[in-house]
Amino acid sequence: MSIMIDLPPTMAQEAREYATLRGTTLERMLLDCIKAEMERRRKESETATRLMDRWRAVVRKGRGRRTDPYVFNRADAYPEGEFA
């Protein structure tokens, strides 16, 4: 597959010189950059998936129910005299 990138001439020349200094070609440098970005995104996605799996396990285990009997007491919620 062929992809064309339109760069200003000075930027293209500078990029070629930079690639030459690194001992590679501009094409290889761009491919490596794209490959690294795709790998970073894949790892990020896998991490997010693992975190969601752990969260779902915690939710399933707890089922959102309290084990102690809780009774709301307005006096505990507000300082004395305020909203009383």
JSON list of N, CA and C in Angstrom, two decimals:
[
{"chain": "A", "resi": 1, "resn": "MET", "atom": "N", "xyz": [0.85, -1.17, 0.00]},
{"chain": "A", "resi": 1, "resn": "MET", "atom": "CA", "xyz": [0.00, 0.00, 0.00]},
{"chain": "A", "resi": 1, "resn": "MET", "atom": "C", "xyz": [0.90, 1.23, 0.00]},
{"chain": "A", "resi": 2, "resn": "SER", "atom": "N", "xyz": [0.50, 2.21, -0.73]},
{"chain": "A", "resi": 2, "resn": "SER", "atom": "CA", "xyz": [1.27, 3.43, -0.84]},
{"chain": "A", "resi": 2, "resn": "SER", "atom": "C", "xyz": [0.49, 4.57, -0.21]},
{"chain": "A", "resi": 3, "resn": "ILE", "atom": "N", "xyz": [1.16, 5.33, 0.64]},
{"chain": "A", "resi": 3, "resn": "ILE", "atom": "CA", "xyz": [0.54, 6.49, 1.29]},
{"chain": "A", "resi": 3, "resn": "ILE", "atom": "C", "xyz": [1.41, 7.70, 0.98]},
{"chain": "A", "resi": 4, "resn": "MET", "atom": "N", "xyz": [0.76, 8.79, 0.63]},
{"chain": "A", "resi": 4, "resn": "MET", "atom": "CA", "xyz": [1.50, 10.00, 0.31]},
{"chain": "A", "resi": 4, "resn": "MET", "atom": "C", "xyz": [1.31, 11.03, 1.42]},
{"chain": "A", "resi": 5, "resn": "ILE", "atom": "N", "xyz": [2.40, 11.60, 1.89]},
{"chain": "A", "resi": 5, "resn": "ILE", "atom": "CA", "xyz": [2.36, 12.64, 2.92]},
{"chain": "A", "resi": 5, "resn": "ILE", "atom": "C", "xyz": [2.90, 13.92, 2.31]},
{"chain": "A", "resi": 6, "resn": "ASP", "atom": "N", "xyz": [2.11, 14.96, 2.40]},
{"chain": "A", "resi": 6, "resn": "ASP", "atom": "CA", "xyz": [2.51, 16.25, 1.82]},
{"chain": "A", "resi": 6, "resn": "ASP", "atom": "C", "xyz": [3.15, 17.10, 2.91]},
{"chain": "A", "resi": 7, "resn": "LEU", "atom": "N", "xyz": [4.47, 17.26, 2.85]},
{"chain": "A", "resi": 7, "resn": "LEU", "atom": "CA", "xyz": [5.21, 18.07, 3.81]},
{"chain": "A", "resi": 7, "resn": "LEU", "atom": "C", "xyz": [5.81, 19.28, 3.10]},
{"chain": "A", "resi": 8, "resn": "PRO", "atom": "N", "xyz": [5.97, 20.37, 3.82]},
{"chain": "A", "resi": 8, "resn": "PRO", "atom": "CA", "xyz": [6.69, 21.50, 3.24]},
{"chain": "A", "resi": 8, "resn": "PRO", "atom": "C", "xyz": [8.12, 21.04, 2.92]},
{"chain": "A", "resi": 9, "resn": "PRO", "atom": "N", "xyz": [8.72, 21.53, 1.85]},
{"chain": "A", "resi": 9, "resn": "PRO", "atom": "CA", "xyz": [10.04, 21.07, 1.42]},
{"chain": "A", "resi": 9, "resn": "PRO", "atom": "C", "xyz": [11.11, 21.16, 2.52]},
{"chain": "A", "resi": 10, "resn": "THR", "atom": "N", "xyz": [11.12, 22.23, 3.29]},
{"chain": "A", "resi": 10, "resn": "THR", "atom": "CA", "xyz": [12.14, 22.34, 4.34]},
{"chain": "A", "resi": 10, "resn": "THR", "atom": "C", "xyz": [11.95, 21.29, 5.42]},
{"chain": "A", "resi": 11, "resn": "MET", "atom": "N", "xyz": [10.71, 21.00, 5.77]},
{"chain": "A", "resi": 11, "resn": "MET", "atom": "CA", "xyz": [10.45, 19.98, 6.78]},
{"chain": "A", "resi": 11, "resn": "MET", "atom": "C", "xyz": [10.81, 18.60, 6.25]},
{"chain": "A", "resi": 12, "resn": "ALA", "atom": "N", "xyz": [10.51, 18.32, 4.99]},
{"chain": "A", "resi": 12, "resn": "ALA", "atom": "CA", "xyz": [10.85, 17.03, 4.39]},
{"chain": "A", "resi": 12, "resn": "ALA", "atom": "C", "xyz": [12.37, 16.84, 4.39]},
{"chain": "A", "resi": 13, "resn": "GLN", "atom": "N", "xyz": [13.11, 17.88, 4.02]},
{"chain": "A", "resi": 13, "resn": "GLN", "atom": "CA", "xyz": [14.57, 17.79, 4.00]},
{"chain": "A", "resi": 13, "resn": "GLN", "atom": "C", "xyz": [15.12, 17.57, 5.41]},
{"chain": "A", "resi": 14, "resn": "GLU", "atom": "N", "xyz": [14.60, 18.30, 6.37]},
{"chain": "A", "resi": 14, "resn": "GLU", "atom": "CA", "xyz": [15.05, 18.15, 7.75]},
{"chain": "A", "resi": 14, "resn": "GLU", "atom": "C", "xyz": [14.75, 16.74, 8.27]},
{"chain": "A", "resi": 15, "resn": "ALA", "atom": "N", "xyz": [13.57, 16.20, 7.93]},
{"chain": "A", "resi": 15, "resn": "ALA", "atom": "CA", "xyz": [13.19, 14.85, 8.36]},
{"chain": "A", "resi": 15, "resn": "ALA", "atom": "C", "xyz": [14.12, 13.81, 7.72]},
{"chain": "A", "resi": 16, "resn": "ARG", "atom": "N", "xyz": [14.45, 13.98, 6.45]},
{"chain": "A", "resi": 16, "resn": "ARG", "atom": "CA", "xyz": [15.37, 13.05, 5.77]},
{"chain": "A", "resi": 16, "resn": "ARG", "atom": "C", "xyz": [16.75, 13.08, 6.44]},
{"chain": "A", "resi": 17, "resn": "GLU", "atom": "N", "xyz": [17.23, 14.29, 6.74]},
{"chain": "A", "resi": 17, "resn": "GLU", "atom": "CA", "xyz": [18.53, 14.43, 7.39]},
{"chain": "A", "resi": 17, "resn": "GLU", "atom": "C", "xyz": [18.52, 13.78, 8.78]},
{"chain": "A", "resi": 18, "resn": "TYR", "atom": "N", "xyz": [17.45, 13.97, 9.51]},
{"chain": "A", "resi": 18, "resn": "TYR", "atom": "CA", "xyz": [17.34, 13.37, 10.84]},
{"chain": "A", "resi": 18, "resn": "TYR", "atom": "C", "xyz": [17.34, 11.84, 10.75]},
{"chain": "A", "resi": 19, "resn": "ALA", "atom": "N", "xyz": [16.61, 11.31, 9.78]},
{"chain": "A", "resi": 19, "resn": "ALA", "atom": "CA", "xyz": [16.57, 9.86, 9.59]},
{"chain": "A", "resi": 19, "resn": "ALA", "atom": "C", "xyz": [17.95, 9.33, 9.22]},
{"chain": "A", "resi": 20, "resn": "THR", "atom": "N", "xyz": [18.65, 10.05, 8.37]},
{"chain": "A", "resi": 20, "resn": "THR", "atom": "CA", "xyz": [20.00, 9.64, 7.97]},
{"chain": "A", "resi": 20, "resn": "THR", "atom": "C", "xyz": [20.94, 9.64, 9.18]},
{"chain": "A", "resi": 21, "resn": "LEU", "atom": "N", "xyz": [20.85, 10.65, 10.01]},
{"chain": "A", "resi": 21, "resn": "LEU", "atom": "CA", "xyz": [21.67, 10.71, 11.22]},
{"chain": "A", "resi": 21, "resn": "LEU", "atom": "C", "xyz": [21.40, 9.53, 12.15]},
{"chain": "A", "resi": 22, "resn": "ARG", "atom": "N", "xyz": [20.17, 9.08, 12.18]},
{"chain": "A", "resi": 22, "resn": "ARG", "atom": "CA", "xyz": [19.81, 7.93, 13.02]},
{"chain": "A", "resi": 22, "resn": "ARG", "atom": "C", "xyz": [20.14, 6.60, 12.34]},
{"chain": "A", "resi": 23, "resn": "GLY", "atom": "N", "xyz": [20.60, 6.64, 11.11]},
{"chain": "A", "resi": 23, "resn": "GLY", "atom": "CA", "xyz": [20.98, 5.43, 10.39]},
{"chain": "A", "resi": 23, "resn": "GLY", "atom": "C", "xyz": [19.80, 4.65, 9.86]},
{"chain": "A", "resi": 24, "resn": "THR", "atom": "N", "xyz": [18.75, 5.34, 9.50]},
{"chain": "A", "resi": 24, "resn": "THR", "atom": "CA", "xyz": [17.55, 4.68, 8.98]},
{"chain": "A", "resi": 24, "resn": "THR", "atom": "C", "xyz": [16.98, 5.52, 7.84]},
{"chain": "A", "resi": 25, "resn": "THR", "atom": "N", "xyz": [15.87, 5.07, 7.32]},
{"chain": "A", "resi": 25, "resn": "THR", "atom": "CA", "xyz": [15.20, 5.84, 6.27]},
{"chain": "A", "resi": 25, "resn": "THR", "atom": "C", "xyz": [13.99, 6.54, 6.87]},
{"chain": "A", "resi": 26, "resn": "LEU", "atom": "N", "xyz": [13.50, 7.53, 6.18]},
{"chain": "A", "resi": 26, "resn": "LEU", "atom": "CA", "xyz": [12.32, 8.25, 6.63]},
{"chain": "A", "resi": 26, "resn": "LEU", "atom": "C", "xyz": [11.12, 7.31, 6.70]},
{"chain": "A", "resi": 27, "resn": "GLU", "atom": "N", "xyz": [11.01, 6.44, 5.71]},
{"chain": "A", "resi": 27, "resn": "GLU", "atom": "CA", "xyz": [9.91, 5.46, 5.69]},
{"chain": "A", "resi": 27, "resn": "GLU", "atom": "C", "xyz": [9.96, 4.55, 6.92]},
{"chain": "A", "resi": 28, "resn": "ARG", "atom": "N", "xyz": [11.14, 4.00, 7.23]},
{"chain": "A", "resi": 28, "resn": "ARG", "atom": "CA", "xyz": [11.28, 3.10, 8.37]},
{"chain": "A", "resi": 28, "resn": "ARG", "atom": "C", "xyz": [10.99, 3.84, 9.67]},
{"chain": "A", "resi": 29, "resn": "MET", "atom": "N", "xyz": [11.45, 5.09, 9.76]},
{"chain": "A", "resi": 29, "resn": "MET", "atom": "CA", "xyz": [11.22, 5.88, 10.96]},
{"chain": "A", "resi": 29, "resn": "MET", "atom": "C", "xyz": [9.72, 6.11, 11.18]},
{"chain": "A", "resi": 30, "resn": "LEU", "atom": "N", "xyz": [8.99, 6.44, 10.13]},
{"chain": "A", "resi": 30, "resn": "LEU", "atom": "CA", "xyz": [7.54, 6.64, 10.24]},
{"chain": "A", "resi": 30, "resn": "LEU", "atom": "C", "xyz": [6.82, 5.34, 10.58]},
{"chain": "A", "resi": 31, "resn": "LEU", "atom": "N", "xyz": [7.24, 4.24, 9.97]},
{"chain": "A", "resi": 31, "resn": "LEU", "atom": "CA", "xyz": [6.62, 2.95, 10.28]},
{"chain": "A", "resi": 31, "resn": "LEU", "atom": "C", "xyz": [6.85, 2.57, 11.75]},
{"chain": "A", "resi": 32, "resn": "ASP", "atom": "N", "xyz": [8.06, 2.79, 12.25]},
{"chain": "A", "resi": 32, "resn": "ASP", "atom": "CA", "xyz": [8.36, 2.49, 13.65]},
{"chain": "A", "resi": 32, "resn": "ASP", "atom": "C", "xyz": [7.51, 3.34, 14.59]},
{"chain": "A", "resi": 33, "resn": "CYS", "atom": "N", "xyz": [7.32, 4.60, 14.23]},
{"chain": "A", "resi": 33, "resn": "CYS", "atom": "CA", "xyz": [6.52, 5.51, 15.04]},
{"chain": "A", "resi": 33, "resn": "CYS", "atom": "C", "xyz": [5.05, 5.05, 15.08]},
{"chain": "A", "resi": 34, "resn": "ILE", "atom": "N", "xyz": [4.52, 4.69, 13.94]},
{"chain": "A", "resi": 34, "resn": "ILE", "atom": "CA", "xyz": [3.13, 4.21, 13.86]},
{"chain": "A", "resi": 34, "resn": "ILE", "atom": "C", "xyz": [2.98, 2.90, 14.64]},
{"chain": "A", "resi": 35, "resn": "LYS", "atom": "N", "xyz": [3.95, 2.01, 14.49]},
{"chain": "A", "resi": 35, "resn": "LYS", "atom": "CA", "xyz": [3.92, 0.73, 15.19]},
{"chain": "A", "resi": 35, "resn": "LYS", "atom": "C", "xyz": [3.94, 0.95, 16.71]},
{"chain": "A", "resi": 36, "resn": "ALA", "atom": "N", "xyz": [4.78, 1.84, 17.19]},
{"chain": "A", "resi": 36, "resn": "ALA", "atom": "CA", "xyz": [4.87, 2.13, 18.62]},
{"chain": "A", "resi": 36, "resn": "ALA", "atom": "C", "xyz": [3.56, 2.72, 19.14]},
{"chain": "A", "resi": 37, "resn": "GLU", "atom": "N", "xyz": [2.94, 3.59, 18.38]},
{"chain": "A", "resi": 37, "resn": "GLU", "atom": "CA", "xyz": [1.67, 4.20, 18.79]},
{"chain": "A", "resi": 37, "resn": "GLU", "atom": "C", "xyz": [0.57, 3.14, 18.86]},
{"chain": "A", "resi": 38, "resn": "MET", "atom": "N", "xyz": [0.52, 2.25, 17.89]},
{"chain": "A", "resi": 38, "resn": "MET", "atom": "CA", "xyz": [-0.50, 1.19, 17.89]},
{"chain": "A", "resi": 38, "resn": "MET", "atom": "C", "xyz": [-0.29, 0.25, 19.08]},
{"chain": "A", "resi": 39, "resn": "GLU", "atom": "N", "xyz": [0.95, -0.06, 19.40]},
{"chain": "A", "resi": 39, "resn": "GLU", "atom": "CA", "xyz": [1.25, -0.92, 20.55]},
{"chain": "A", "resi": 39, "resn": "GLU", "atom": "C", "xyz": [0.85, -0.24, 21.86]},
{"chain": "A", "resi": 40, "resn": "ARG", "atom": "N", "xyz": [1.12, 1.06, 21.97]},
{"chain": "A", "resi": 40, "resn": "ARG", "atom": "CA", "xyz": [0.75, 1.81, 23.16]},
{"chain": "A", "resi": 40, "resn": "ARG", "atom": "C", "xyz": [-0.76, 1.80, 23.36]},
{"chain": "A", "resi": 41, "resn": "ARG", "atom": "N", "xyz": [-1.50, 2.01, 22.28]},
{"chain": "A", "resi": 41, "resn": "ARG", "atom": "CA", "xyz": [-2.97, 2.01, 22.36]},
{"chain": "A", "resi": 41, "resn": "ARG", "atom": "C", "xyz": [-3.50, 0.63, 22.71]},
{"chain": "A", "resi": 42, "resn": "ARG", "atom": "N", "xyz": [-2.90, -0.41, 22.17]},
{"chain": "A", "resi": 42, "resn": "ARG", "atom": "CA", "xyz": [-3.33, -1.78, 22.46]},
{"chain": "A", "resi": 42, "resn": "ARG", "atom": "C", "xyz": [-3.12, -2.09, 23.95]},
{"chain": "A", "resi": 43, "resn": "LYS", "atom": "N", "xyz": [-1.97, -1.72, 24.49]},
{"chain": "A", "resi": 43, "resn": "LYS", "atom": "CA", "xyz": [-1.70, -1.95, 25.92]},
{"chain": "A", "resi": 43, "resn": "LYS", "atom": "C", "xyz": [-2.65, -1.14, 26.79]},
{"chain": "A", "resi": 44, "resn": "GLU", "atom": "N", "xyz": [-2.92, 0.09, 26.39]},
{"chain": "A", "resi": 44, "resn": "GLU", "atom": "CA", "xyz": [-3.85, 0.94, 27.13]},
{"chain": "A", "resi": 44, "resn": "GLU", "atom": "C", "xyz": [-5.24, 0.31, 27.16]},
{"chain": "A", "resi": 45, "resn": "SER", "atom": "N", "xyz": [-5.67, -0.22, 26.03]},
{"chain": "A", "resi": 45, "resn": "SER", "atom": "CA", "xyz": [-6.97, -0.86, 25.93]},
{"chain": "A", "resi": 45, "resn": "SER", "atom": "C", "xyz": [-7.02, -2.12, 26.79]},
{"chain": "A", "resi": 46, "resn": "GLU", "atom": "N", "xyz": [-5.95, -2.91, 26.77]},
{"chain": "A", "resi": 46, "resn": "GLU", "atom": "CA", "xyz": [-5.90, -4.13, 27.58]},
{"chain": "A", "resi": 46, "resn": "GLU", "atom": "C", "xyz": [-5.94, -3.79, 29.07]},
{"chain": "A", "resi": 47, "resn": "THR", "atom": "N", "xyz": [-5.25, -2.73, 29.46]},
{"chain": "A", "resi": 47, "resn": "THR", "atom": "CA", "xyz": [-5.25, -2.31, 30.86]},
{"chain": "A", "resi": 47, "resn": "THR", "atom": "C", "xyz": [-6.65, -1.89, 31.28]},
{"chain": "A", "resi": 48, "resn": "ALA", "atom": "N", "xyz": [-7.32, -1.12, 30.43]},
{"chain": "A", "resi": 48, "resn": "ALA", "atom": "CA", "xyz": [-8.67, -0.67, 30.74]},
{"chain": "A", "resi": 48, "resn": "ALA", "atom": "C", "xyz": [-9.62, -1.87, 30.86]},
{"chain": "A", "resi": 49, "resn": "THR", "atom": "N", "xyz": [-9.44, -2.85, 30.00]},
{"chain": "A", "resi": 49, "resn": "THR", "atom": "CA", "xyz": [-10.28, -4.05, 30.04]},
{"chain": "A", "resi": 49, "resn": "THR", "atom": "C", "xyz": [-10.06, -4.81, 31.34]},
{"chain": "A", "resi": 50, "resn": "ARG", "atom": "N", "xyz": [-8.78, -4.97, 31.76]},
{"chain": "A", "resi": 50, "resn": "ARG", "atom": "CA", "xyz": [-8.48, -5.66, 33.01]},
{"chain": "A", "resi": 50, "resn": "ARG", "atom": "C", "xyz": [-9.08, -4.93, 34.21]},
{"chain": "A", "resi": 51, "resn": "LEU", "atom": "N", "xyz": [-8.98, -3.60, 34.21]},
{"chain": "A", "resi": 51, "resn": "LEU", "atom": "CA", "xyz": [-9.54, -2.82, 35.31]},
{"chain": "A", "resi": 51, "resn": "LEU", "atom": "C", "xyz": [-11.06, -2.97, 35.38]},
{"chain": "A", "resi": 52, "resn": "MET", "atom": "N", "xyz": [-11.71, -2.95, 34.22]},
{"chain": "A", "resi": 52, "resn": "MET", "atom": "CA", "xyz": [-13.17, -3.12, 34.20]},
{"chain": "A", "resi": 52, "resn": "MET", "atom": "C", "xyz": [-13.55, -4.52, 34.68]},
{"chain": "A", "resi": 53, "resn": "ASP", "atom": "N", "xyz": [-12.79, -5.54, 34.31]},
{"chain": "A", "resi": 53, "resn": "ASP", "atom": "CA", "xyz": [-13.06, -6.90, 34.77]},
{"chain": "A", "resi": 53, "resn": "ASP", "atom": "C", "xyz": [-12.94, -6.99, 36.29]},
{"chain": "A", "resi": 54, "resn": "ARG", "atom": "N", "xyz": [-11.90, -6.35, 36.84]},
{"chain": "A", "resi": 54, "resn": "ARG", "atom": "CA", "xyz": [-11.73, -6.35, 38.30]},
{"chain": "A", "resi": 54, "resn": "ARG", "atom": "C", "xyz": [-12.88, -5.61, 38.97]},
{"chain": "A", "resi": 55, "resn": "TRP", "atom": "N", "xyz": [-13.31, -4.49, 38.40]},
{"chain": "A", "resi": 55, "resn": "TRP", "atom": "CA", "xyz": [-14.41, -3.73, 38.96]},
{"chain": "A", "resi": 55, "resn": "TRP", "atom": "C", "xyz": [-15.70, -4.56, 38.95]},
{"chain": "A", "resi": 56, "resn": "ARG", "atom": "N", "xyz": [-15.97, -5.22, 37.84]},
{"chain": "A", "resi": 56, "resn": "ARG", "atom": "CA", "xyz": [-17.17, -6.06, 37.75]},
{"chain": "A", "resi": 56, "resn": "ARG", "atom": "C", "xyz": [-17.14, -7.18, 38.79]},
{"chain": "A", "resi": 57, "resn": "ALA", "atom": "N", "xyz": [-15.97, -7.76, 39.03]},
{"chain": "A", "resi": 57, "resn": "ALA", "atom": "CA", "xyz": [-15.84, -8.82, 40.04]},
{"chain": "A", "resi": 57, "resn": "ALA", "atom": "C", "xyz": [-16.14, -8.27, 41.43]},
{"chain": "A", "resi": 58, "resn": "VAL", "atom": "N", "xyz": [-15.66, -7.08, 41.73]},
{"chain": "A", "resi": 58, "resn": "VAL", "atom": "CA", "xyz": [-15.93, -6.46, 43.03]},
{"chain": "A", "resi": 58, "resn": "VAL", "atom": "C", "xyz": [-17.42, -6.19, 43.18]},
{"chain": "A", "resi": 59, "resn": "VAL", "atom": "N", "xyz": [-18.04, -5.68, 42.13]},
{"chain": "A", "resi": 59, "resn": "VAL", "atom": "CA", "xyz": [-19.47, -5.38, 42.19]},
{"chain": "A", "resi": 59, "resn": "VAL", "atom": "C", "xyz": [-20.28, -6.66, 42.37]},
{"chain": "A", "resi": 60, "resn": "ARG", "atom": "N", "xyz": [-19.93, -7.71, 41.61]},
{"chain": "A", "resi": 60, "resn": "ARG", "atom": "CA", "xyz": [-20.63, -8.98, 41.74]},
{"chain": "A", "resi": 60, "resn": "ARG", "atom": "C", "xyz": [-20.49, -9.56, 43.14]},
{"chain": "A", "resi": 61, "resn": "LYS", "atom": "N", "xyz": [-19.30, -9.44, 43.69]},
{"chain": "A", "resi": 61, "resn": "LYS", "atom": "CA", "xyz": [-19.03, -10.00, 45.02]},
{"chain": "A", "resi": 61, "resn": "LYS", "atom": "C", "xyz": [-19.82, -9.24, 46.09]},
{"chain": "A", "resi": 62, "resn": "GLY", "atom": "N", "xyz": [-19.83, -7.92, 46.02]},
{"chain": "A", "resi": 62, "resn": "GLY", "atom": "CA", "xyz": [-20.50, -7.11, 47.04]},
{"chain": "A", "resi": 62, "resn": "GLY", "atom": "C", "xyz": [-21.99, -7.02, 46.86]},
{"chain": "A", "resi": 63, "resn": "ARG", "atom": "N", "xyz": [-22.45, -7.09, 45.65]},
{"chain": "A", "resi": 63, "resn": "ARG", "atom": "CA", "xyz": [-23.86, -6.99, 45.30]},
{"chain": "A", "resi": 63, "resn": "ARG", "atom": "C", "xyz": [-24.53, -5.72, 45.81]},
{"chain": "A", "resi": 64, "resn": "GLY", "atom": "N", "xyz": [-23.72, -4.76, 46.26]},
{"chain": "A", "resi": 64, "resn": "GLY", "atom": "CA", "xyz": [-24.25, -3.45, 46.63]},
{"chain": "A", "resi": 64, "resn": "GLY", "atom": "C", "xyz": [-25.10, -3.44, 47.88]},
{"chain": "A", "resi": 65, "resn": "ARG", "atom": "N", "xyz": [-25.02, -4.46, 48.69]},
{"chain": "A", "resi": 65, "resn": "ARG", "atom": "CA", "xyz": [-25.84, -4.51, 49.90]},
{"chain": "A", "resi": 65, "resn": "ARG", "atom": "C", "xyz": [-24.99, -4.30, 51.13]},
{"chain": "A", "resi": 66, "resn": "ARG", "atom": "N", "xyz": [-25.54, -3.59, 52.07]},
{"chain": "A", "resi": 66, "resn": "ARG", "atom": "CA", "xyz": [-24.85, -3.38, 53.34]},
{"chain": "A", "resi": 66, "resn": "ARG", "atom": "C", "xyz": [-25.12, -4.58, 54.24]},
{"chain": "A", "resi": 67, "resn": "THR", "atom": "N", "xyz": [-24.13, -4.93, 55.05]},
{"chain": "A", "resi": 67, "resn": "THR", "atom": "CA", "xyz": [-24.32, -6.05, 55.96]},
{"chain": "A", "resi": 67, "resn": "THR", "atom": "C", "xyz": [-24.81, -5.60, 57.32]},
{"chain": "A", "resi": 68, "resn": "ASP", "atom": "N", "xyz": [-24.59, -4.32, 57.65]},
{"chain": "A", "resi": 68, "resn": "ASP", "atom": "CA", "xyz": [-25.06, -3.81, 58.94]},
{"chain": "A", "resi": 68, "resn": "ASP", "atom": "C", "xyz": [-26.34, -3.02, 58.73]},
{"chain": "A", "resi": 69, "resn": "PRO", "atom": "N", "xyz": [-27.22, -3.03, 59.73]},
{"chain": "A", "resi": 69, "resn": "PRO", "atom": "CA", "xyz": [-28.45, -2.26, 59.58]},
{"chain": "A", "resi": 69, "resn": "PRO", "atom": "C", "xyz": [-28.13, -0.76, 59.69]},
{"chain": "A", "resi": 70, "resn": "TYR", "atom": "N", "xyz": [-28.41, 0.00, 58.65]},
{"chain": "A", "resi": 70, "resn": "TYR", "atom": "CA", "xyz": [-28.11, 1.43, 58.64]},
{"chain": "A", "resi": 70, "resn": "TYR", "atom": "C", "xyz": [-29.40, 2.20, 58.81]},
{"chain": "A", "resi": 71, "resn": "VAL", "atom": "N", "xyz": [-29.36, 3.16, 59.70]},
{"chain": "A", "resi": 71, "resn": "VAL", "atom": "CA", "xyz": [-30.52, 4.03, 59.93]},
{"chain": "A", "resi": 71, "resn": "VAL", "atom": "C", "xyz": [-30.04, 5.46, 59.79]},
{"chain": "A", "resi": 72, "resn": "PHE", "atom": "N", "xyz": [-30.70, 6.23, 58.92]},
{"chain": "A", "resi": 72, "resn": "PHE", "atom": "CA", "xyz": [-30.33, 7.62, 58.73]},
{"chain": "A", "resi": 72, "resn": "PHE", "atom": "C", "xyz": [-30.76, 8.44, 59.93]},
{"chain": "A", "resi": 73, "resn": "ASN", "atom": "N", "xyz": [-29.88, 9.29, 60.41]},
{"chain": "A", "resi": 73, "resn": "ASN", "atom": "CA", "xyz": [-30.18, 10.18, 61.52]},
{"chain": "A", "resi": 73, "resn": "ASN", "atom": "C", "xyz": [-29.77, 11.59, 61.10]},
{"chain": "A", "resi": 74, "resn": "ARG", "atom": "N", "xyz": [-30.75, 12.46, 60.95]},
{"chain": "A", "resi": 74, "resn": "ARG", "atom": "CA", "xyz": [-30.49, 13.81, 60.47]},
{"chain": "A", "resi": 74, "resn": "ARG", "atom": "C", "xyz": [-29.52, 14.56, 61.39]},
{"chain": "A", "resi": 75, "resn": "ALA", "atom": "N", "xyz": [-29.60, 14.34, 62.69]},
{"chain": "A", "resi": 75, "resn": "ALA", "atom": "CA", "xyz": [-28.73, 15.02, 63.64]},
{"chain": "A", "resi": 75, "resn": "ALA", "atom": "C", "xyz": [-27.26, 14.66, 63.40]},
{"chain": "A", "resi": 76, "resn": "ASP", "atom": "N", "xyz": [-26.99, 13.46, 62.93]},
{"chain": "A", "resi": 76, "resn": "ASP", "atom": "CA", "xyz": [-25.62, 13.06, 62.60]},
{"chain": "A", "resi": 76, "resn": "ASP", "atom": "C", "xyz": [-25.14, 13.72, 61.32]},
{"chain": "A", "resi": 77, "resn": "ALA", "atom": "N", "xyz": [-26.07, 14.05, 60.45]},
{"chain": "A", "resi": 77, "resn": "ALA", "atom": "CA", "xyz": [-25.70, 14.58, 59.14]},
{"chain": "A", "resi": 77, "resn": "ALA", "atom": "C", "xyz": [-25.36, 16.06, 59.17]},
{"chain": "A", "resi": 78, "resn": "TYR", "atom": "N", "xyz": [-25.96, 16.83, 60.08]},
{"chain": "A", "resi": 78, "resn": "TYR", "atom": "CA", "xyz": [-25.76, 18.27, 60.12]},
{"chain": "A", "resi": 78, "resn": "TYR", "atom": "C", "xyz": [-25.29, 18.70, 61.50]},
{"chain": "A", "resi": 79, "resn": "PRO", "atom": "N", "xyz": [-24.46, 19.75, 61.55]},
{"chain": "A", "resi": 79, "resn": "PRO", "atom": "CA", "xyz": [-24.06, 20.30, 62.86]},
{"chain": "A", "resi": 79, "resn": "PRO", "atom": "C", "xyz": [-25.29, 20.82, 63.60]},
{"chain": "A", "resi": 80, "resn": "GLU", "atom": "N", "xyz": [-25.18, 20.87, 64.91]},
{"chain": "A", "resi": 80, "resn": "GLU", "atom": "CA", "xyz": [-26.30, 21.30, 65.74]},
{"chain": "A", "resi": 80, "resn": "GLU", "atom": "C", "xyz": [-26.77, 22.71, 65.37]},
{"chain": "A", "resi": 81, "resn": "GLY", "atom": "N", "xyz": [-28.05, 22.87, 65.26]},
{"chain": "A", "resi": 81, "resn": "GLY", "atom": "CA", "xyz": [-28.65, 24.16, 64.96]},
{"chain": "A", "resi": 81, "resn": "GLY", "atom": "C", "xyz": [-28.81, 24.43, 63.48]},
{"chain": "A", "resi": 82, "resn": "GLU", "atom": "N", "xyz": [-28.06, 23.78, 62.65]},
{"chain": "A", "resi": 82, "resn": "GLU", "atom": "CA", "xyz": [-28.14, 24.02, 61.21]},
{"chain": "A", "resi": 82, "resn": "GLU", "atom": "C", "xyz": [-29.16, 23.07, 60.60]},
{"chain": "A", "resi": 83, "resn": "PHE", "atom": "N", "xyz": [-30.14, 23.57, 59.90]},
{"chain": "A", "resi": 83, "resn": "PHE", "atom": "CA", "xyz": [-31.20, 22.80, 59.25]},
{"chain": "A", "resi": 83, "resn": "PHE", "atom": "C", "xyz": [-32.00, 21.96, 60.25]},
{"chain": "A", "resi": 84, "resn": "ALA", "atom": "N", "xyz": [-32.01, 22.31, 61.48]},
{"chain": "A", "resi": 84, "resn": "ALA", "atom": "CA", "xyz": [-32.72, 21.53, 62.48]},
{"chain": "A", "resi": 84, "resn": "ALA", "atom": "C", "xyz": [-34.18, 21.92, 62.54]}
]
